[in-house]
PDB file of C-alpha atoms in Angstrom:
ATOM      1  CA  MET A  12     -19.078 -12.686  -1.699  1.00  0.00           C
ATOM      2  CA  ALA A  13     -16.829  -9.237  -2.517  1.00  0.00           C
ATOM      3  CA  ARG A  14     -19.172  -6.140  -3.560  1.00  0.00           C
ATOM      4  CA  TYR A  15     -17.789  -4.810  -7.147  1.00  0.00           C
ATOM      5  CA  LEU A  16     -17.086  -1.026  -7.621  1.00  0.00           C
ATOM      6  CA  ASP A  17     -15.874   0.560 -11.656  1.00  0.00           C
ATOM      7  CA  VAL A  18     -14.574   3.549 -10.990  1.00  0.00           C
ATOM      8  CA  HIS A  19     -13.169   5.737 -13.822  1.00  0.00           C
ATOM      9  CA  PRO A  20      -9.353   5.230 -13.391  1.00  0.00           C
ATOM     10  CA  ASP A  21      -8.733   9.059 -14.206  1.00  0.00           C
ATOM     11  CA  ASN A  22     -12.128  10.638 -13.202  1.00  0.00           C
ATOM     12  CA  PRO A  23     -13.293   8.604  -9.949  1.00  0.00           C
ATOM     13  CA  GLN A  24     -16.924   9.131  -8.937  1.00  0.00           C
ATOM     14  CA  PRO A  25     -17.026  10.836  -5.654  1.00  0.00           C
ATOM     15  CA  ARG A  26     -20.170   8.688  -5.222  1.00  0.00           C
ATOM     16  CA  LEU A  27     -18.260   5.594  -5.910  1.00  0.00           C
ATOM     17  CA  LEU A  28     -14.902   7.013  -3.524  1.00  0.00           C
ATOM     18  CA  GLY A  29     -17.317   7.937  -1.006  1.00  0.00           C
ATOM     19  CA  GLN A  30     -18.565   4.069  -0.931  1.00  0.00           C
ATOM     20  CA  ILE A  31     -15.514   2.499  -0.687  1.00  0.00           C
ATOM     21  CA  VAL A  32     -14.169   5.218   2.172  1.00  0.00           C
ATOM     22  CA  ASP A  33     -17.934   4.449   4.429  1.00  0.00           C
ATOM     23  CA  ALA A  34     -16.357   0.314   3.897  1.00  0.00           C
ATOM     24  CA  LEU A  35     -12.866   1.285   5.413  1.00  0.00           C
ATOM     25  CA  ASN A  36     -14.444   3.289   8.014  1.00  0.00           C
ATOM     26  CA  ASP A  37     -16.362  -0.126   8.617  1.00  0.00           C
ATOM     27  CA  ASP A  38     -13.538  -1.557   8.451  1.00  0.00           C
ATOM     28  CA  GLN A  39     -14.271  -3.613   5.528  1.00  0.00           C
ATOM     29  CA  LEU A  40     -10.704  -4.760   3.399  1.00  0.00           C
ATOM     30  CA  ILE A  41     -10.150  -4.182  -0.154  1.00  0.00           C
ATOM     31  CA  ALA A  42      -8.246  -4.687  -2.626  1.00  0.00           C
ATOM     32  CA  TYR A  43      -7.566  -1.620  -5.189  1.00  0.00           C
ATOM     33  CA  PRO A  44      -5.529  -0.840  -7.844  1.00  0.00           C
ATOM     34  CA  THR A  45      -2.207   1.436  -8.186  1.00  0.00           C
ATOM     35  CA  ASP A  46       0.385   2.298 -10.094  1.00  0.00           C
ATOM     36  CA  SER A  47       2.703  -0.896  -9.255  1.00  0.00           C
ATOM     37  CA  GLY A  48      -0.341  -4.099  -9.511  1.00  0.00           C
ATOM     38  CA  TYR A  49      -3.678  -4.313  -7.013  1.00  0.00           C
ATOM     39  CA  ALA A  50      -2.829  -4.198  -3.294  1.00  0.00           C
ATOM     40  CA  LEU A  51      -5.169  -4.980   0.045  1.00  0.00           C
ATOM     41  CA  GLY A  52      -6.369  -2.165   2.220  1.00  0.00           C
ATOM     42  CA  CYS A  53      -7.557  -1.234   5.364  1.00  0.00           C
ATOM     43  CA  ARG A  54      -7.437   0.976   7.919  1.00  0.00           C
ATOM     44  CA  VAL A  55      -4.740   1.970  10.270  1.00  0.00           C
ATOM     45  CA  GLY A  56      -7.047   0.581  13.287  1.00  0.00           C
ATOM     46  CA  ASN A  57      -8.712  -2.244  11.470  1.00  0.00           C
ATOM     47  CA  ARG A  58      -6.645  -5.183  13.640  1.00  0.00           C
ATOM     48  CA  ASP A  59      -8.870  -7.456  11.874  1.00  0.00           C
ATOM     49  CA  GLY A  60      -8.234  -6.174   8.089  1.00  0.00           C
ATOM     50  CA  ARG A  61      -4.127  -6.223   9.065  1.00  0.00           C
ATOM     51  CA  ASP A  62      -4.493 -10.592  10.261  1.00  0.00           C
ATOM     52  CA  ARG A  63      -6.405 -10.803   7.109  1.00  0.00           C
ATOM     53  CA  ILE A  64      -4.079  -9.646   4.800  1.00  0.00           C
ATOM     54  CA  LEU A  65      -1.216 -11.487   7.037  1.00  0.00           C
ATOM     55  CA  ARG A  66      -3.949 -14.515   5.976  1.00  0.00           C
ATOM     56  CA  ILE A  67      -4.122 -13.970   2.177  1.00  0.00           C
ATOM     57  CA  ARG A  68      -0.773 -13.110   1.595  1.00  0.00           C
ATOM     58  CA  GLY A  69       0.668 -16.150   3.366  1.00  0.00           C
ATOM     59  CA  LEU A  70       2.874 -14.376   5.574  1.00  0.00           C
ATOM     60  CA  ASP A  71       4.243 -14.222   8.900  1.00  0.00           C
ATOM     61  CA  GLU A  72       4.915 -11.284  12.312  1.00  0.00           C
ATOM     62  CA  ARG A  73       7.748  -9.941  10.179  1.00  0.00           C
ATOM     63  CA  HIS A  74       5.748  -8.666   6.995  1.00  0.00           C
ATOM     64  CA  HIS A  75       7.232  -4.928   6.929  1.00  0.00           C
ATOM     65  CA  PHE A  76       3.429  -3.008   6.009  1.00  0.00           C
ATOM     66  CA  THR A  77       3.413  -0.359   3.833  1.00  0.00           C
ATOM     67  CA  LEU A  78       1.468   3.241   4.651  1.00  0.00           C
ATOM     68  CA  MET A  79      -0.085   3.899   1.569  1.00  0.00           C
ATOM     69  CA  CYS A  80       0.477   8.301   2.621  1.00  0.00           C
ATOM     70  CA  LYS A  81      -1.302  11.032   0.282  1.00  0.00           C
ATOM     71  CA  ASP A  82       2.225  13.073   0.224  1.00  0.00           C
ATOM     72  CA  PHE A  83       4.868  13.771   1.617  1.00  0.00           C
ATOM     73  CA  SER A  84       3.707  15.605   4.557  1.00  0.00           C
ATOM     74  CA  GLN A  85       1.708  12.878   5.715  1.00  0.00           C
ATOM     75  CA  LEU A  86       4.805  10.469   5.299  1.00  0.00           C
ATOM     76  CA  GLY A  87       6.680  12.688   7.435  1.00  0.00           C
ATOM     77  CA  GLN A  88       4.515  12.317  10.031  1.00  0.00           C
ATOM     78  CA  LEU A  89       4.466   8.501  10.166  1.00  0.00           C
ATOM     79  CA  VAL A  90       8.373   7.683   9.981  1.00  0.00           C
ATOM     80  CA  HIS A  91      11.741   9.641  10.942  1.00  0.00           C
ATOM     81  CA  VAL A  92      13.477  10.966   7.751  1.00  0.00           C
ATOM     82  CA  ASP A  93      16.882  12.420   7.586  1.00  0.00           C
ATOM     83  CA  ASN A  94      18.270  14.716   5.930  1.00  0.00           C
ATOM     84  CA  ALA A  95      19.770  13.328   2.812  1.00  0.00           C
ATOM     85  CA  ALA A  96      16.624  10.814   2.918  1.00  0.00           C
ATOM     86  CA  PHE A  97      14.456  13.572   2.696  1.00  0.00           C
ATOM     87  CA  ARG A  98      15.998  14.915  -0.385  1.00  0.00           C
ATOM     88  CA  ALA A  99      15.907  11.503  -1.932  1.00  0.00           C
ATOM     89  CA  ILE A 100      12.841  10.441  -1.437  1.00  0.00           C
ATOM     90  CA  ARG A 101      11.099  13.824  -1.767  1.00  0.00           C
ATOM     91  CA  ALA A 102      12.634  13.789  -5.732  1.00  0.00           C
ATOM     92  CA  ALA A 103      11.023  10.266  -6.603  1.00  0.00           C
ATOM     93  CA  THR A 104       7.360  11.068  -5.277  1.00  0.00           C
ATOM     94  CA  PRO A 105       5.162  10.390  -6.278  1.00  0.00           C
ATOM     95  CA  GLY A 106       6.153   6.978  -7.665  1.00  0.00           C
ATOM     96  CA  PRO A 107       6.398   2.965  -7.168  1.00  0.00           C
ATOM     97  CA  TYR A 108       8.581   3.137  -4.505  1.00  0.00           C
ATOM     98  CA  THR A 109       8.638   1.705  -0.806  1.00  0.00           C
ATOM     99  CA  PHE A 110      10.597   3.338   1.672  1.00  0.00           C
ATOM    100  CA  ILE A 111      11.515   1.081   4.707  1.00  0.00           C
ATOM    101  CA  LEU A 112      12.046   3.345   7.861  1.00  0.00           C
ATOM    102  CA  PRO A 113      11.911   4.398  11.209  1.00  0.00           C
ATOM    103  CA  GLY A 114       8.133   4.635  12.573  1.00  0.00           C
ATOM    104  CA  MET A 115       7.624   7.283  14.548  1.00  0.00           C
ATOM    105  CA  PRO A 116       5.220   6.428  18.044  1.00  0.00           C
ATOM    106  CA  GLU A 117       2.276   7.029  16.518  1.00  0.00           C
ATOM    107  CA  VAL A 118       2.072   4.161  14.280  1.00  0.00           C
ATOM    108  CA  PRO A 119       0.312   1.462  16.031  1.00  0.00           C
ATOM    109  CA  ARG A 120       3.076  -1.182  17.561  1.00  0.00           C
ATOM    110  CA  ARG A 121       1.276  -4.105  15.731  1.00  0.00           C
ATOM    111  CA  LEU A 122       2.118  -1.989  12.120  1.00  0.00           C
ATOM    112  CA  LEU A 123       5.843  -2.449  13.281  1.00  0.00           C
ATOM    113  CA  HIS A 124       9.333  -4.788  12.240  1.00  0.00           C
ATOM    114  CA  PRO A 125       8.892  -6.438  15.195  1.00  0.00           C
ATOM    115  CA  LYS A 126      12.956  -6.058  15.877  1.00  0.00           C
ATOM    116  CA  LYS A 127      13.778  -2.739  13.549  1.00  0.00           C
ATOM    117  CA  LYS A 128      10.668  -0.735  14.454  1.00  0.00           C
ATOM    118  CA  THR A 129      10.342  -0.379  11.391  1.00  0.00           C
ATOM    119  CA  VAL A 130       7.569   0.755   8.428  1.00  0.00           C
ATOM    120  CA  GLY A 131       7.027   0.675   4.809  1.00  0.00           C
ATOM    121  CA  VAL A 132       5.447   4.391   3.425  1.00  0.00           C
ATOM    122  CA  ARG A 133       4.660   5.101  -0.388  1.00  0.00           C
ATOM    123  CA  ILE A 134       3.136   7.665  -2.253  1.00  0.00           C
ATOM    124  CA  PRO A 135       1.626   6.479  -4.754  1.00  0.00           C
ATOM    125  CA  ASP A 136       1.153   8.414  -8.589  1.00  0.00           C
ATOM    126  CA  HIS A 137      -2.456   6.650  -9.262  1.00  0.00           C
ATOM    127  CA  ALA A 138      -5.479   9.318  -9.625  1.00  0.00           C
ATOM    128  CA  VAL A 139      -8.388   7.039  -8.295  1.00  0.00           C
ATOM    129  CA  VAL A 140      -5.646   6.453  -5.095  1.00  0.00           C
ATOM    130  CA  GLN A 141      -4.915   9.386  -4.680  1.00  0.00           C
ATOM    131  CA  ALA A 142      -9.054  10.990  -4.500  1.00  0.00           C
ATOM    132  CA  LEU A 143      -9.115   7.863  -2.709  1.00  0.00           C
ATOM    133  CA  LEU A 144      -6.628   9.130  -0.222  1.00  0.00           C
ATOM    134  CA  GLU A 145      -7.882  12.596  -0.131  1.00  0.00           C
ATOM    135  CA  LEU A 146     -11.303  11.723   1.164  1.00  0.00           C
ATOM    136  CA  LEU A 147     -10.226   9.788   3.807  1.00  0.00           C
ATOM    137  CA  GLY A 148      -7.686  11.440   5.283  1.00  0.00           C
ATOM    138  CA  GLU A 149      -5.747   9.477   6.857  1.00  0.00           C
ATOM    139  CA  PRO A 150      -3.455   6.520   5.177  1.00  0.00           C
ATOM    140  CA  LEU A 151      -4.712   3.617   4.442  1.00  0.00           C
ATOM    141  CA  LEU A 152      -2.486   0.840   5.417  1.00  0.00           C
ATOM    142  CA  SER A 153      -1.796  -1.887   2.341  1.00  0.00           C
ATOM    143  CA  SER A 154       0.274  -5.074   1.252  1.00  0.00           C
ATOM    144  CA  THR A 155       0.970  -5.756  -2.678  1.00  0.00           C
ATOM    145  CA  LEU A 156      -1.589  -7.889  -3.566  1.00  0.00           C
ATOM    146  CA  ILE A 157       0.925 -10.963  -4.527  1.00  0.00           C
ATOM    147  CA  LEU A 158      -0.243 -14.946  -3.937  1.00  0.00           C
ATOM    148  CA  PRO A 159       1.533 -17.005  -1.879  1.00  0.00           C
ATOM    149  CA  GLY A 160       3.107 -19.467  -5.063  1.00  0.00           C
ATOM    150  CA  GLU A 161       3.435 -15.978  -7.365  1.00  0.00           C
ATOM    151  CA  ASP A 162       5.984 -13.466  -7.643  1.00  0.00           C
ATOM    152  CA  GLU A 163       3.947 -10.994  -9.219  1.00  0.00           C
ATOM    153  CA  PRO A 164       1.026  -8.718  -7.627  1.00  0.00           C
ATOM    154  CA  ARG A 165      -2.327  -9.185  -9.802  1.00  0.00           C
ATOM    155  CA  THR A 166      -3.359  -6.540 -12.151  1.00  0.00           C
ATOM    156  CA  LEU A 167      -6.660  -7.066 -13.723  1.00  0.00           C
ATOM    157  CA  GLY A 168     -10.091  -6.323 -10.965  1.00  0.00           C
ATOM    158  CA  TRP A 169     -12.217  -9.280 -12.273  1.00  0.00           C
ATOM    159  CA  ASP A 170      -9.336 -11.536 -11.646  1.00  0.00           C
ATOM    160  CA  VAL A 171      -8.869 -10.486  -8.159  1.00  0.00           C
ATOM    161  CA  LYS A 172     -13.272 -10.878  -7.729  1.00  0.00           C
ATOM    162  CA  GLU A 173     -12.449 -14.285  -8.640  1.00  0.00           C
ATOM    163  CA  GLU A 174      -9.792 -15.690  -7.032  1.00  0.00           C
ATOM    164  CA  LEU A 175     -10.509 -13.845  -3.726  1.00  0.00           C
ATOM    165  CA  ASP A 176     -14.227 -13.110  -3.744  1.00  0.00           C
ATOM    166  CA  HIS A 177     -14.761 -14.823  -0.275  1.00  0.00           C
ATOM    167  CA  GLN A 178     -11.557 -13.470   1.361  1.00  0.00           C
ATOM    168  CA  VAL A 179     -11.888  -9.341   1.390  1.00  0.00           C
ATOM    169  CA  ASP A 180     -14.828  -7.222   1.670  1.00  0.00           C
ATOM    170  CA  LEU A 181     -14.596  -4.622  -1.664  1.00  0.00           C
ATOM    171  CA  VAL A 182     -13.041  -5.126  -4.728  1.00  0.00           C
ATOM    172  CA  VAL A 183     -11.697  -1.887  -7.227  1.00  0.00           C
ATOM    173  CA  GLU A 184     -11.565  -1.672 -10.821  1.00  0.00           C
ATOM    174  CA  ALA A 185      -9.997   1.006 -12.335  1.00  0.00           C
ATOM    175  CA  GLY A 186      -8.650  -0.100 -15.855  1.00  0.00           C
ATOM    176  CA  GLU A 187      -5.751  -2.923 -16.366  1.00  0.00           C
ATOM    177  CA  THR A 188      -2.492  -2.272 -13.943  1.00  0.00           C
ATOM    178  CA  PRO A 189       1.247  -2.369 -14.552  1.00  0.00           C
ATOM    179  CA  ALA A 190       2.275  -6.214 -13.213  1.00  0.00           C
ATOM    180  CA  GLU A 191       5.448  -5.034 -11.610  1.00  0.00           C
ATOM    181  CA  PRO A 192       5.576  -4.215  -7.677  1.00  0.00           C
ATOM    182  CA  THR A 193       7.127  -0.859  -6.337  1.00  0.00           C
ATOM    183  CA  THR A 194      11.127  -0.916  -6.088  1.00  0.00           C
ATOM    184  CA  VAL A 195      11.632  -1.224  -2.362  1.00  0.00           C
ATOM    185  CA  VAL A 196      14.192   0.700  -0.576  1.00  0.00           C
ATOM    186  CA  ASP A 197      15.200   0.644   3.161  1.00  0.00           C
ATOM    187  CA  TRP A 198      16.643   3.810   4.300  1.00  0.00           C
ATOM    188  CA  SER A 199      16.399   2.383   8.378  1.00  0.00           C
ATOM    189  CA  GLU A 200      19.703   2.522   8.866  1.00  0.00           C
ATOM    190  CA  GLY A 201      21.339   6.299   7.727  1.00  0.00           C
ATOM    191  CA  ALA A 202      21.618   4.785   3.698  1.00  0.00           C
ATOM    192  CA  PRO A 203      19.654   3.157   0.892  1.00  0.00           C
ATOM    193  CA  GLU A 204      19.445  -0.119   0.575  1.00  0.00           C
ATOM    194  CA  ILE A 205      17.499  -1.703  -2.351  1.00  0.00           C
ATOM    195  CA  ILE A 206      15.421  -4.838  -0.668  1.00  0.00           C
ATOM    196  CA  ARG A 207      13.518  -5.488  -3.679  1.00  0.00           C
ATOM    197  CA  ARG A 208      14.110  -4.423  -7.515  1.00  0.00           C
ATOM    198  CA  GLY A 209      10.720  -3.476  -9.338  1.00  0.00           C
ATOM    199  CA  ALA A 210       8.628  -0.510 -11.258  1.00  0.00           C
ATOM    200  CA  GLY A 211      10.953   2.382  -9.854  1.00  0.00           C
ATOM    201  CA  ASP A 212      14.503   2.735 -11.105  1.00  0.00           C
ATOM    202  CA  PRO A 213      16.604   1.327  -8.280  1.00  0.00           C
ATOM    203  CA  GLU A 214      19.735   3.099  -9.723  1.00  0.00           C
ATOM    204  CA  ARG A 215      18.779   6.487  -8.839  1.00  0.00           C
ATOM    205  CA  PHE A 216      19.425   5.552  -4.982  1.00  0.00           C
ATOM    206  CA  GLU A 217      22.653   3.242  -5.424  1.00  0.00           C
ATOM    207  CA  ALA A 218      25.940   4.483  -5.254  1.00  0.00           C
TER     208      ALA A 218
END
C-alpha cells in the first residue's frame, strides 16, 4: 500500500518534504500534485521507476518523459536551448508548459526519445513542487498522471491513492489541482510546434 502524506499547499512542512525526498532517494515512485494535475515522479537515475511509469500509463518506449526543473538554470544544463527558444521559454516559465528539446549528454539515453534524442523539460509554478525540487537538489523524472483510456490528469490525492494504491509507493496530497495538463511545445527543430494544447496559452508560441 502507498503511503499518503498531506502537505500544506502554500507552506509545505519541511519534515514532510524530507520524507518525500527520502522516498525518492530510496528509488520509490511517487504521485504528486503540480500546477496542471497530478504527475508520477522518481529520481532521474531510477531505472525501475521509469519502467513503472510506462506500465501505469500504458505507454511505449517512444514516450517523451519530462524532467521537472527547479529553475531555468537547471533546465539549461539538461537540454540545448538556442537564443530564440531561450527568450521565449524564459518568459513563459514557471508555468504549465512542457518544452521538448534536444537532450544534453548528461541526460541518460533511456530517457531520450529513441530517434529524436529529445526530452521534455518544464518549470512548475507550484509551491510544493518547487520546495521539493529545492530540497532534492536535482530534476525529477516525471510524467503527467493520465491513465489509459483517460484524457485528463487526476486532480485529487485520495483518488490517486485509491486508484494506484499498489502501483506507487507514496501519494502526496496538497489540495486540489487543475484538471488541465500542460501545453506541450516541441522546439527541437528550431521553431516552436504545438504538440498539445493545455493549461498554458499556446498563442505566445504561434506565429
